[in-house]
mmCIF file of C-alpha atoms in Angstrom:
data_model
loop_
_atom_site.group_PDB
_atom_site.id
_atom_site.type_symbol
_atom_site.label_atom_id
_atom_site.label_comp_id
_atom_site.label_asym_id
_atom_site.label_seq_id
_atom_site.Cartn_x
_atom_site.Cartn_y
_atom_site.Cartn_z
ATOM 1 C CA MET A 127 5.793 4.273 26.064
ATOM 2 C CA GLU A 128 4.572 2.758 22.792
ATOM 3 C CA ARG A 129 5.973 -0.686 22.074
ATOM 4 C CA VAL A 130 7.603 -1.087 18.667
ATOM 5 C CA ILE A 131 8.594 -4.438 17.149
ATOM 6 C CA LEU A 132 11.266 -4.193 14.448
ATOM 7 C CA TRP A 133 11.234 -6.923 11.786
ATOM 8 C CA PHE A 134 14.378 -7.233 9.666
ATOM 9 C CA VAL A 135 13.165 -8.271 6.225
ATOM 10 C CA LEU A 136 15.891 -10.499 4.791
ATOM 11 C CA PHE A 137 13.701 -12.973 2.915
ATOM 12 C CA ALA A 138 10.055 -13.830 2.419
ATOM 13 C CA GLY A 139 7.925 -13.346 5.492
ATOM 14 C CA SER A 140 4.323 -14.471 5.838
ATOM 15 C CA LEU A 141 1.738 -12.924 8.136
ATOM 16 C CA ALA A 142 -1.899 -13.857 8.480
ATOM 17 C CA GLN A 143 -4.420 -11.189 9.467
ATOM 18 C CA GLN A 144 -3.350 -9.851 12.849
ATOM 19 C CA ASP A 145 -2.684 -6.652 14.743
ATOM 20 C CA MET A 146 -0.081 -4.742 12.698
ATOM 21 C CA ASP A 147 0.171 -1.851 15.183
ATOM 22 C CA GLY A 148 3.696 -1.341 16.451
ATOM 23 C CA LYS A 149 5.303 -3.560 13.807
ATOM 24 C CA VAL A 150 7.997 -1.959 11.647
ATOM 25 C CA PHE A 151 9.364 -3.821 8.619
ATOM 26 C CA LEU A 152 12.975 -2.847 7.877
ATOM 27 C CA PHE A 153 14.216 -3.398 4.324
ATOM 28 C CA SER A 154 17.898 -2.655 4.914
ATOM 29 C CA GLU A 155 18.886 -2.618 1.235
ATOM 30 C CA ALA A 156 17.465 -3.029 -2.238
ATOM 31 C CA THR A 157 17.264 -6.680 -3.253
ATOM 32 C CA ALA A 158 15.250 -8.871 -5.624
ATOM 33 C CA THR A 159 14.220 -11.155 -2.751
ATOM 34 C CA ALA A 160 13.335 -9.257 0.450
ATOM 35 C CA HIS A 161 9.581 -8.867 0.841
ATOM 36 C CA VAL A 162 6.695 -9.335 3.256
ATOM 37 C CA VAL A 163 3.696 -11.494 2.351
ATOM 38 C CA LEU A 164 0.351 -10.545 3.902
ATOM 39 C CA GLN A 165 -2.364 -13.203 3.959
ATOM 40 C CA PRO A 166 -5.732 -11.719 4.889
ATOM 41 C CA THR A 167 -8.846 -13.814 4.464
ATOM 42 C CA LEU A 168 -11.143 -12.387 1.795
ATOM 43 C CA THR A 169 -14.642 -13.857 1.902
ATOM 44 C CA LYS A 170 -16.007 -11.931 -1.073
ATOM 45 C CA PRO A 171 -14.633 -10.011 -4.079
ATOM 46 C CA LEU A 172 -13.529 -6.444 -3.375
ATOM 47 C CA ASP A 173 -15.347 -3.709 -5.253
ATOM 48 C CA LYS A 174 -13.997 -0.947 -3.034
ATOM 49 C CA LEU A 175 -11.044 -0.573 -0.682
ATOM 50 C CA THR A 176 -8.787 1.675 1.352
ATOM 51 C CA ILE A 177 -5.098 1.005 2.018
ATOM 52 C CA CYS A 178 -3.041 3.074 4.470
ATOM 53 C CA LEU A 179 0.584 2.717 5.545
ATOM 54 C CA ARG A 180 3.616 4.688 6.676
ATOM 55 C CA SER A 181 6.970 4.463 4.943
ATOM 56 C CA PHE A 182 10.450 5.940 5.146
ATOM 57 C CA THR A 183 13.010 5.683 2.364
ATOM 58 C CA GLU A 184 16.065 7.400 0.926
ATOM 59 C CA LEU A 185 15.308 6.064 -2.562
ATOM 60 C CA THR A 186 15.117 8.582 -5.404
ATOM 61 C CA ARG A 187 13.921 6.032 -7.993
ATOM 62 C CA GLU A 188 10.545 4.350 -8.531
ATOM 63 C CA HIS A 189 9.658 1.571 -6.087
ATOM 64 C CA SER A 190 6.757 -0.535 -4.858
ATOM 65 C CA ILE A 191 5.349 -0.192 -1.351
ATOM 66 C CA PHE A 192 2.146 -2.257 -1.776
ATOM 67 C CA SER A 193 1.472 -4.858 -4.470
ATOM 68 C CA LEU A 194 -1.713 -6.907 -4.881
ATOM 69 C CA ALA A 195 -1.865 -9.479 -7.685
ATOM 70 C CA MET A 196 -4.402 -12.039 -8.870
ATOM 71 C CA PRO A 197 -3.594 -15.274 -10.725
ATOM 72 C CA GLY A 198 -3.570 -15.142 -14.506
ATOM 73 C CA SER A 199 -1.937 -13.282 -17.350
ATOM 74 C CA GLY A 200 -1.889 -9.510 -16.947
ATOM 75 C CA LYS A 201 -3.148 -9.608 -13.354
ATOM 76 C CA ASP A 202 0.181 -8.841 -11.629
ATOM 77 C CA ASN A 203 -0.702 -5.154 -11.161
ATOM 78 C CA THR A 204 -4.232 -5.692 -9.903
ATOM 79 C CA PHE A 205 -3.666 -2.995 -7.282
ATOM 80 C CA LEU A 206 -0.258 -1.380 -6.906
ATOM 81 C CA ILE A 207 1.022 1.672 -5.014
ATOM 82 C CA PHE A 208 4.193 2.729 -6.816
ATOM 83 C CA PRO A 209 5.876 6.044 -5.901
ATOM 84 C CA ASN A 210 7.889 7.651 -8.710
ATOM 85 C CA SER A 211 10.257 10.027 -6.913
ATOM 86 C CA PRO A 212 10.519 12.888 -6.548
ATOM 87 C CA ASN A 213 6.956 14.084 -7.160
ATOM 88 C CA PHE A 214 4.708 11.438 -8.718
ATOM 89 C CA CYS A 215 2.912 8.354 -7.453
ATOM 90 C CA SER A 216 1.378 5.696 -9.705
ATOM 91 C CA ILE A 217 -1.722 3.806 -8.604
ATOM 92 C CA TYR A 218 -2.376 0.769 -10.779
ATOM 93 C CA VAL A 219 -5.862 -0.757 -10.954
ATOM 94 C CA ASN A 220 -6.120 -3.962 -12.993
ATOM 95 C CA GLY A 221 -2.986 -3.009 -14.917
ATOM 96 C CA GLU A 222 -4.006 0.579 -15.662
ATOM 97 C CA ASN A 223 -1.436 3.164 -14.570
ATOM 98 C CA ASN A 224 -2.901 6.238 -12.915
ATOM 99 C CA ARG A 225 0.010 8.655 -12.420
ATOM 100 C CA ILE A 226 -0.652 11.418 -9.891
ATOM 101 C CA LYS A 227 1.538 14.464 -9.340
ATOM 102 C CA THR A 228 2.405 15.065 -5.683
ATOM 103 C CA ASN A 229 4.530 17.437 -3.648
ATOM 104 C CA PRO A 230 8.271 16.682 -3.900
ATOM 105 C CA ALA A 231 9.331 13.892 -1.570
ATOM 106 C CA THR A 232 11.191 14.856 1.617
ATOM 107 C CA LEU A 233 13.505 12.745 3.753
ATOM 108 C CA ASP A 234 10.934 11.911 6.415
ATOM 109 C CA TRP A 235 8.232 9.413 7.296
ATOM 110 C CA LYS A 236 5.319 9.538 4.841
ATOM 111 C CA HIS A 237 1.721 8.463 5.488
ATOM 112 C CA THR A 238 0.005 7.185 2.330
ATOM 113 C CA CYS A 239 -3.675 6.282 1.957
ATOM 114 C CA VAL A 240 -5.310 5.162 -1.288
ATOM 115 C CA THR A 241 -9.018 4.565 -1.835
ATOM 116 C CA TRP A 242 -10.822 3.123 -4.848
ATOM 117 C CA THR A 243 -14.414 2.165 -5.580
ATOM 118 C CA SER A 244 -15.721 0.123 -8.502
ATOM 119 C CA ASP A 245 -19.039 2.009 -8.543
ATOM 120 C CA THR A 246 -17.458 5.167 -9.940
ATOM 121 C CA GLY A 247 -13.854 4.077 -10.556
ATOM 122 C CA VAL A 248 -12.664 7.045 -8.469
ATOM 123 C CA ILE A 249 -9.156 6.782 -6.971
ATOM 124 C CA GLN A 250 -8.133 9.045 -4.111
ATOM 125 C CA LEU A 251 -4.502 9.446 -3.065
ATOM 126 C CA TRP A 252 -3.828 11.002 0.329
ATOM 127 C CA ILE A 253 -0.250 11.725 1.453
ATOM 128 C CA ASP A 254 0.312 13.115 4.947
ATOM 129 C CA GLY A 255 -3.350 14.053 5.190
ATOM 130 C CA LYS A 256 -3.456 15.906 1.858
ATOM 131 C CA LEU A 257 -5.767 14.779 -0.956
ATOM 132 C CA TYR A 258 -4.263 14.980 -4.443
ATOM 133 C CA ALA A 259 -5.994 15.098 -7.823
ATOM 134 C CA ARG A 260 -8.478 12.251 -8.221
ATOM 135 C CA ARG A 261 -8.376 9.785 -11.077
ATOM 136 C CA VAL A 262 -11.014 7.414 -12.524
ATOM 137 C CA SER A 263 -9.971 3.848 -13.320
ATOM 138 C CA LYS A 264 -11.618 0.491 -14.076
ATOM 139 C CA LYS A 265 -15.219 1.285 -13.225
ATOM 140 C CA GLY A 266 -17.105 -2.002 -12.723
ATOM 141 C CA PHE A 267 -13.978 -4.056 -11.969
ATOM 142 C CA SER A 268 -13.689 -6.214 -8.827
ATOM 143 C CA ILE A 269 -10.776 -7.952 -7.092
ATOM 144 C CA ASP A 270 -11.162 -11.711 -6.641
ATOM 145 C CA THR A 271 -10.799 -13.443 -3.270
ATOM 146 C CA LYS A 272 -7.587 -15.223 -4.356
ATOM 147 C CA THR A 273 -4.874 -12.612 -4.097
ATOM 148 C CA SER A 274 -1.170 -12.221 -3.382
ATOM 149 C CA ILE A 275 -0.360 -9.147 -1.266
ATOM 150 C CA ILE A 276 3.294 -8.169 -0.926
ATOM 151 C CA LEU A 277 5.123 -5.267 0.684
ATOM 152 C CA GLY A 278 8.449 -4.076 -0.691
ATOM 153 C CA GLN A 279 8.392 -5.643 -4.163
ATOM 154 C CA GLU A 280 6.387 -5.290 -7.365
ATOM 155 C CA GLN A 281 4.976 -8.591 -8.625
ATOM 156 C CA ASP A 282 5.505 -9.402 -12.295
ATOM 157 C CA SER A 283 3.805 -12.750 -11.690
ATOM 158 C CA PHE A 284 1.518 -14.078 -8.967
ATOM 159 C CA GLY A 285 3.641 -14.012 -5.796
ATOM 160 C CA GLY A 286 6.964 -13.400 -7.561
ATOM 161 C CA GLY A 287 8.804 -12.032 -10.577
ATOM 162 C CA PHE A 288 10.626 -9.390 -8.536
ATOM 163 C CA ASP A 289 12.990 -6.781 -10.014
ATOM 164 C CA ILE A 290 15.630 -5.127 -7.813
ATOM 165 C CA LYS A 291 15.148 -1.886 -9.776
ATOM 166 C CA GLN A 292 11.551 -1.693 -8.483
ATOM 167 C CA SER A 293 12.251 -2.899 -4.937
ATOM 168 C CA PHE A 294 11.796 -0.905 -1.751
ATOM 169 C CA ALA A 295 14.559 -0.056 0.735
ATOM 170 C CA GLY A 296 13.649 1.606 4.016
ATOM 171 C CA GLU A 297 10.947 1.031 6.617
ATOM 172 C CA ILE A 298 7.205 0.310 6.427
ATOM 173 C CA THR A 299 4.763 0.317 9.328
ATOM 174 C CA ASP A 300 1.077 0.871 10.249
ATOM 175 C CA VAL A 301 -0.239 -1.191 7.330
ATOM 176 C CA HIS A 302 -4.050 -1.273 7.268
ATOM 177 C CA MET A 303 -6.661 -2.265 4.681
ATOM 178 C CA TRP A 304 -10.444 -1.922 4.597
ATOM 179 C CA ASP A 305 -13.092 -3.256 2.190
ATOM 180 C CA TYR A 306 -14.749 0.156 1.947
ATOM 181 C CA VAL A 307 -13.762 3.755 1.229
ATOM 182 C CA LEU A 308 -12.623 5.501 4.398
ATOM 183 C CA PRO A 309 -14.188 8.967 4.830
ATOM 184 C CA PRO A 310 -11.835 11.970 5.045
ATOM 185 C CA LYS A 311 -12.268 12.297 8.816
ATOM 186 C CA GLU A 312 -11.025 8.755 9.420
ATOM 187 C CA ILE A 313 -8.126 9.174 6.982
ATOM 188 C CA SER A 314 -7.132 12.258 8.975
ATOM 189 C CA GLU A 315 -7.360 10.247 12.200
ATOM 190 C CA ALA A 316 -5.113 7.571 10.686
ATOM 191 C CA PHE A 317 -2.582 10.231 9.647
ATOM 192 C CA PHE A 318 -2.495 11.754 13.121
ATOM 193 C CA ASN A 319 -2.140 8.238 14.585
ATOM 194 C CA THR A 320 -5.478 8.307 16.382
ATOM 195 C CA LYS A 321 -6.726 4.826 17.333
ATOM 196 C CA ILE A 322 -7.869 3.116 14.148
ATOM 197 C CA LEU A 323 -11.136 1.201 14.463
ATOM 198 C CA ASN A 324 -13.069 -1.221 12.276
ATOM 199 C CA VAL A 325 -10.139 -2.412 10.184
ATOM 200 C CA ASN A 326 -11.547 -5.546 8.572
ATOM 201 C CA ILE A 327 -8.930 -6.885 6.117
ATOM 202 C CA ILE A 328 -5.428 -5.997 7.387
ATOM 203 C CA SER A 329 -5.354 -4.518 10.863
#
């Protein structure tokens, strides 16, 4: 039987890079304080990435599930995954909003993967194994090694500036991040919960 560890997110939590398998973060209600801080060690700027996670929510408003900020003015939405229920999801890259139409949300667990590469600027959004319309954003941009990564809140400043109207309520699990673009086969394996290998930023 798979072991599951349930974390009740009542205030700021801080996790260094570690095995995230089996950990479920429960945001029991919308607040302007509850969030999870992830602290991976970045040794070089990111010019490509993949982020995957599972989430469950009853929210019908916009909310943040993954927020990466850099220090400095206008850097709060360096990389943001921001569902706009019922059938849109915004992916922000260096402050640029890339709004993607998706299938209407259902009351169930959802597996979300987002990839981006600086070489072409191409963003891919995968939800439950389905690839949606690609966007192109911030070709040539890179993410610095000093970052603030937060689950459950959208940062309006580096590490803070939370707004309850943009907060997440529900559950988040299986959070993974890579410094390269995952090929479709491996995104499918992540969706079907096959063993995930070679996770090198958040595992």
